[in-house]
């Protein structure tokens, strides 16, 4: 059983001051996050804007803007924070971004095959790879023509999110961190994307950390645990019923007088 352990994680982000006199001012965003996700589990993180949810995702993935000042992130006991971004991916971590970037000039098919080669340690055989990609795209109701387009260039929001889940299904990481994958999706796209995540969960002994504002995706992807983020830390945890409570009553009782972190 694989385990992702986050222990007393503190993270700062570098921000430019209004005067420009201190361009590298640091602001603490995460203030002691403790969280453990095991393979076979899906954990949902919910919280108000600015609570630090996305900061957690990017810190785990190794975004250079976010500096871990203390704490640990362990994947099966290995110190993830000592690894480069690509090493983290090869170790089994995956981040589906809230705002996937465009990569002009790089075809989706070449991007996917390069990523699979890096993760698997060898290039997939071309004939079987083409079939694998076509089947995965079919499950996500993606036009095969997207394979020859530049990565995310000219894609709609829903198409970008389907492409994220396409990567997930082909790379099969140990743990997937999904940062607001439901953001901007219509009802049909939400169903297709959720089905893709559920297939990934069903195909292997994997774990999911799902960051979201709303319960609508949790009606499709059933969480084993729900955690409330506020002020840069986990302030409450519970079962799926906690998400329903948040939907009905909001986050008021979990927020404090402290200035919230920006996430």
Short mmCIF file of C-alpha atoms in Angstrom, two decimals:
data_model
loop_
_atom_site.label_atom_id
_atom_site.label_comp_id
_atom_site.label_asym_id
_atom_site.label_seq_id
_atom_site.Cartn_x
_atom_site.Cartn_y
_atom_site.Cartn_z
CA UNK A 1 0.00 0.00 0.00
CA UNK A 2 1.40 3.39 -1.06
CA UNK A 3 1.19 6.37 1.31
CA UNK A 4 1.48 10.13 0.83
CA UNK A 5 2.21 11.85 4.14
CA UNK A 6 2.20 15.61 4.64
CA UNK A 7 3.64 16.57 8.01
CA UNK A 8 3.55 20.06 9.55
CA UNK A 9 4.06 21.67 6.14
CA UNK A 10 4.84 25.40 6.07
CA UNK A 11 5.09 27.18 2.73
CA UNK A 12 5.90 30.75 1.72
CA UNK A 13 5.30 32.45 -1.62
CA UNK A 14 7.42 35.23 -3.04
CA UNK A 15 5.37 38.32 -3.82
CA UNK A 16 6.25 41.72 -5.29
CA UNK A 17 5.50 44.61 -2.96
CA UNK A 18 3.26 47.48 -4.07
CA UNK A 19 6.18 49.90 -3.99
CA UNK A 20 8.50 47.58 -5.83
CA UNK A 21 11.20 48.29 -3.27
CA UNK A 22 11.08 44.72 -1.95
CA UNK A 23 10.42 42.50 -4.97
CA UNK A 24 11.13 39.28 -3.10
CA UNK A 25 8.95 39.74 -0.04
CA UNK A 26 7.83 36.39 1.38
CA UNK A 27 4.33 35.65 2.62
CA UNK A 28 3.50 32.53 4.60
CA UNK A 29 0.60 30.65 3.01
CA UNK A 30 0.60 27.19 4.60
CA UNK A 31 0.94 27.20 8.36
CA UNK A 32 1.34 23.60 9.41
CA UNK A 33 -0.59 21.17 7.18
CA UNK A 34 -0.94 17.57 8.36
CA UNK A 35 -2.58 15.09 6.02
CA UNK A 36 -2.14 11.42 5.07
CA UNK A 37 -3.58 9.80 1.95
CA UNK A 38 -3.24 6.06 1.35
CA UNK A 39 -3.70 4.17 -1.88
CA UNK A 40 -7.32 3.25 -2.40
CA UNK A 41 -8.47 6.48 -0.72
CA UNK A 42 -9.92 9.69 -2.11
CA UNK A 43 -9.59 12.80 0.06
CA UNK A 44 -11.41 16.02 -0.78
CA UNK A 45 -10.04 19.38 0.34
CA UNK A 46 -12.57 22.19 0.55
CA UNK A 47 -12.29 25.73 1.83
CA UNK A 48 -12.88 29.39 1.06
CA UNK A 49 -10.91 31.35 -1.50
CA UNK A 50 -7.46 32.20 -0.20
CA UNK A 51 -7.27 29.35 2.28
CA UNK A 52 -4.16 27.75 0.72
CA UNK A 53 -5.66 24.80 -1.17
CA UNK A 54 -3.90 25.44 -4.48
CA UNK A 55 -0.69 26.35 -2.67
CA UNK A 56 -0.68 22.85 -1.19
CA UNK A 57 -1.05 21.32 -4.65
CA UNK A 58 1.79 23.35 -6.16
CA UNK A 59 4.08 22.82 -3.17
CA UNK A 60 3.64 19.05 -3.48
CA UNK A 61 4.38 19.23 -7.20
CA UNK A 62 7.45 21.43 -6.73
CA UNK A 63 6.46 24.77 -8.24
CA UNK A 64 9.48 27.10 -7.79
CA UNK A 65 7.29 30.03 -6.69
CA UNK A 66 6.40 28.18 -3.48
CA UNK A 67 9.13 27.70 -0.87
CA UNK A 68 8.75 25.02 1.77
CA UNK A 69 10.19 26.49 4.96
CA UNK A 70 9.56 23.49 7.21
CA UNK A 71 7.74 20.18 7.33
CA UNK A 72 7.80 17.04 5.22
CA UNK A 73 6.10 15.47 2.21
CA UNK A 74 6.80 11.74 2.12
CA UNK A 75 5.86 9.30 -0.63
CA UNK A 76 6.25 5.78 0.74
CA UNK A 77 8.76 7.22 3.20
CA UNK A 78 10.80 9.02 0.52
CA UNK A 79 11.39 12.75 0.95
CA UNK A 80 9.58 14.26 -2.04
CA UNK A 81 10.87 17.74 -1.24
CA UNK A 82 14.43 16.63 -2.06
CA UNK A 83 13.37 15.65 -5.59
CA UNK A 84 13.16 17.78 -8.72
CA UNK A 85 9.78 18.26 -10.40
CA UNK A 86 10.40 15.53 -12.98
CA UNK A 87 11.71 13.16 -10.30
CA UNK A 88 8.50 13.67 -8.34
CA UNK A 89 6.48 12.75 -11.41
CA UNK A 90 8.55 9.61 -12.02
CA UNK A 91 8.15 8.68 -8.34
CA UNK A 92 4.37 8.61 -8.85
CA UNK A 93 2.98 12.10 -8.20
CA UNK A 94 0.63 13.82 -10.65
CA UNK A 95 -0.86 17.32 -10.62
CA UNK A 96 -3.90 18.27 -12.66
CA UNK A 97 -3.70 22.06 -12.74
CA UNK A 98 -6.58 24.45 -12.21
CA UNK A 99 -5.38 26.46 -15.21
CA UNK A 100 -3.53 24.12 -17.60
CA UNK A 101 -0.88 25.94 -19.63
CA UNK A 102 -0.64 26.08 -23.40
CA UNK A 103 2.52 24.75 -25.10
CA UNK A 104 2.60 26.08 -28.66
CA UNK A 105 4.58 24.02 -31.15
CA UNK A 106 4.44 20.77 -29.16
CA UNK A 107 1.80 18.33 -30.37
CA UNK A 108 -0.38 16.62 -27.80
CA UNK A 109 0.64 13.20 -29.12
CA UNK A 110 4.38 13.94 -28.77
CA UNK A 111 3.85 15.45 -25.33
CA UNK A 112 1.94 12.40 -24.09
CA UNK A 113 4.45 9.91 -25.49
CA UNK A 114 7.40 11.85 -24.01
CA UNK A 115 5.68 11.92 -20.62
CA UNK A 116 4.90 8.20 -20.78
CA UNK A 117 8.50 7.45 -21.74
CA UNK A 118 9.82 9.42 -18.76
CA UNK A 119 7.45 7.73 -16.31
CA UNK A 120 7.71 4.19 -17.68
CA UNK A 121 11.46 4.27 -18.27
CA UNK A 122 11.18 3.32 -21.94
CA UNK A 123 9.31 4.56 -24.99
CA UNK A 124 5.97 2.80 -25.57
CA UNK A 125 5.85 0.78 -28.77
CA UNK A 126 4.29 3.09 -31.32
CA UNK A 127 1.59 0.75 -32.61
CA UNK A 128 0.25 -0.19 -29.18
CA UNK A 129 0.67 3.40 -27.95
CA UNK A 130 -1.53 4.82 -30.71
CA UNK A 131 -4.25 2.32 -29.81
CA UNK A 132 -3.86 3.12 -26.11
CA UNK A 133 -4.20 6.87 -26.68
CA UNK A 134 -7.13 6.49 -29.07
CA UNK A 135 -8.99 4.28 -26.58
CA UNK A 136 -8.36 6.71 -23.71
CA UNK A 137 -9.50 9.67 -25.82
CA UNK A 138 -12.63 7.77 -26.79
CA UNK A 139 -13.51 7.19 -23.14
CA UNK A 140 -13.19 10.94 -22.56
CA UNK A 141 -15.23 11.74 -25.67
CA UNK A 142 -12.29 13.63 -27.18
CA UNK A 143 -11.93 14.09 -30.93
CA UNK A 144 -8.83 12.13 -32.09
CA UNK A 145 -7.79 15.25 -34.01
CA UNK A 146 -6.79 16.82 -30.70
CA UNK A 147 -3.76 14.51 -30.65
CA UNK A 148 -2.15 16.50 -33.46
CA UNK A 149 -2.90 19.93 -32.05
CA UNK A 150 -0.43 21.84 -29.87
CA UNK A 151 -0.82 21.12 -26.16
CA UNK A 152 -3.90 22.99 -24.88
CA UNK A 153 -3.54 25.68 -27.56
CA UNK A 154 -7.00 26.88 -28.51
CA UNK A 155 -8.60 24.27 -26.23
CA UNK A 156 -11.73 25.27 -24.36
CA UNK A 157 -11.72 25.04 -20.56
CA UNK A 158 -13.51 21.71 -20.70
CA UNK A 159 -11.12 20.35 -23.35
CA UNK A 160 -8.13 21.31 -21.22
CA UNK A 161 -9.58 19.47 -18.22
CA UNK A 162 -10.27 16.38 -20.34
CA UNK A 163 -6.66 16.52 -21.50
CA UNK A 164 -5.51 16.59 -17.86
CA UNK A 165 -7.54 13.46 -17.14
CA UNK A 166 -6.23 11.89 -20.37
CA UNK A 167 -2.71 12.31 -18.98
CA UNK A 168 -3.86 10.79 -15.69
CA UNK A 169 -5.29 7.72 -17.41
CA UNK A 170 -2.16 7.14 -19.51
CA UNK A 171 0.52 7.85 -16.90
CA UNK A 172 -1.21 6.01 -14.03
CA UNK A 173 0.55 7.74 -11.10
CA UNK A 174 0.42 6.47 -7.52
CA UNK A 175 -1.21 9.69 -6.32
CA UNK A 176 -3.15 12.29 -8.24
CA UNK A 177 -3.59 15.84 -6.93
CA UNK A 178 -6.55 17.37 -8.77
CA UNK A 179 -6.68 21.14 -8.32
CA UNK A 180 -10.25 22.29 -9.01
CA UNK A 181 -10.66 19.93 -11.95
CA UNK A 182 -14.36 20.78 -11.93
CA UNK A 183 -13.74 24.51 -12.43
CA UNK A 184 -15.52 25.87 -15.50
CA UNK A 185 -17.05 22.56 -16.56
CA UNK A 186 -20.61 22.25 -17.81
CA UNK A 187 -22.78 19.34 -16.72
CA UNK A 188 -21.74 17.00 -19.54
CA UNK A 189 -18.01 17.78 -19.23
CA UNK A 190 -18.20 17.29 -15.46
CA UNK A 191 -19.69 13.82 -15.98
CA UNK A 192 -17.05 12.83 -18.54
CA UNK A 193 -14.13 14.12 -16.46
CA UNK A 194 -15.47 12.52 -13.26
CA UNK A 195 -15.94 9.20 -15.05
CA UNK A 196 -12.31 9.42 -16.18
CA UNK A 197 -11.10 9.97 -12.62
CA UNK A 198 -13.25 7.08 -11.40
CA UNK A 199 -11.77 4.76 -14.03
CA UNK A 200 -8.29 5.74 -12.87
CA UNK A 201 -9.28 4.96 -9.28
CA UNK A 202 -10.74 1.59 -10.27
CA UNK A 203 -7.79 0.46 -12.39
CA UNK A 204 -5.15 0.42 -9.67
CA UNK A 205 -4.20 0.81 -6.03
CA UNK A 206 -3.98 4.60 -6.23
CA UNK A 207 -4.84 7.64 -4.14
CA UNK A 208 -6.57 10.92 -5.01
CA UNK A 209 -6.34 14.35 -3.37
CA UNK A 210 -9.24 16.34 -4.82
CA UNK A 211 -9.31 20.11 -4.28
CA UNK A 212 -12.68 21.74 -4.89
CA UNK A 213 -14.98 24.55 -3.82
CA UNK A 214 -18.23 22.76 -4.52
CA UNK A 215 -19.96 19.49 -3.75
CA UNK A 216 -21.18 18.89 -7.30
CA UNK A 217 -18.07 16.91 -8.31
CA UNK A 218 -18.33 14.93 -5.07
CA UNK A 219 -21.66 13.59 -6.28
CA UNK A 220 -19.69 11.86 -9.06
CA UNK A 221 -16.40 11.15 -7.26
CA UNK A 222 -17.18 9.83 -3.80
CA UNK A 223 -14.63 10.89 -1.17
CA UNK A 224 -13.54 8.72 1.73
CA UNK A 225 -12.69 11.84 3.73
CA UNK A 226 -13.34 15.58 3.50
CA UNK A 227 -10.97 18.16 4.97
CA UNK A 228 -11.71 21.85 5.53
CA UNK A 229 -8.91 24.31 4.81
CA UNK A 230 -8.85 27.73 6.48
CA UNK A 231 -5.96 30.06 7.21
CA UNK A 232 -3.40 27.76 5.63
CA UNK A 233 -4.12 24.59 7.56
CA UNK A 234 -6.63 21.77 7.97
CA UNK A 235 -9.16 22.92 10.58
CA UNK A 236 -11.69 20.08 10.37
CA UNK A 237 -12.01 16.61 8.88
CA UNK A 238 -14.90 14.20 8.43
CA UNK A 239 -16.74 11.95 6.06
CA UNK A 240 -18.68 12.82 2.93
CA UNK A 241 -21.43 14.31 5.09
CA UNK A 242 -19.08 17.18 5.96
CA UNK A 243 -19.24 18.35 2.34
CA UNK A 244 -23.03 18.48 2.54
CA UNK A 245 -22.78 20.58 5.69
CA UNK A 246 -20.43 22.99 3.91
CA UNK A 247 -22.81 23.23 0.98
CA UNK A 248 -25.65 24.17 3.29
CA UNK A 249 -23.90 26.41 5.83
CA UNK A 250 -20.69 27.59 4.14
CA UNK A 251 -17.33 28.06 5.83
CA UNK A 252 -18.22 30.74 8.36
CA UNK A 253 -17.78 28.62 11.45
CA UNK A 254 -14.33 27.50 10.29
CA UNK A 255 -12.88 30.91 9.50
CA UNK A 256 -11.06 32.95 12.10
CA UNK A 257 -10.18 36.56 12.74
CA UNK A 258 -6.73 35.88 11.32
CA UNK A 259 -6.00 37.27 7.89
CA UNK A 260 -6.46 34.38 5.44
CA UNK A 261 -3.66 33.04 3.33
CA UNK A 262 -3.82 33.48 -0.42
CA UNK A 263 -4.07 30.12 -2.15
#
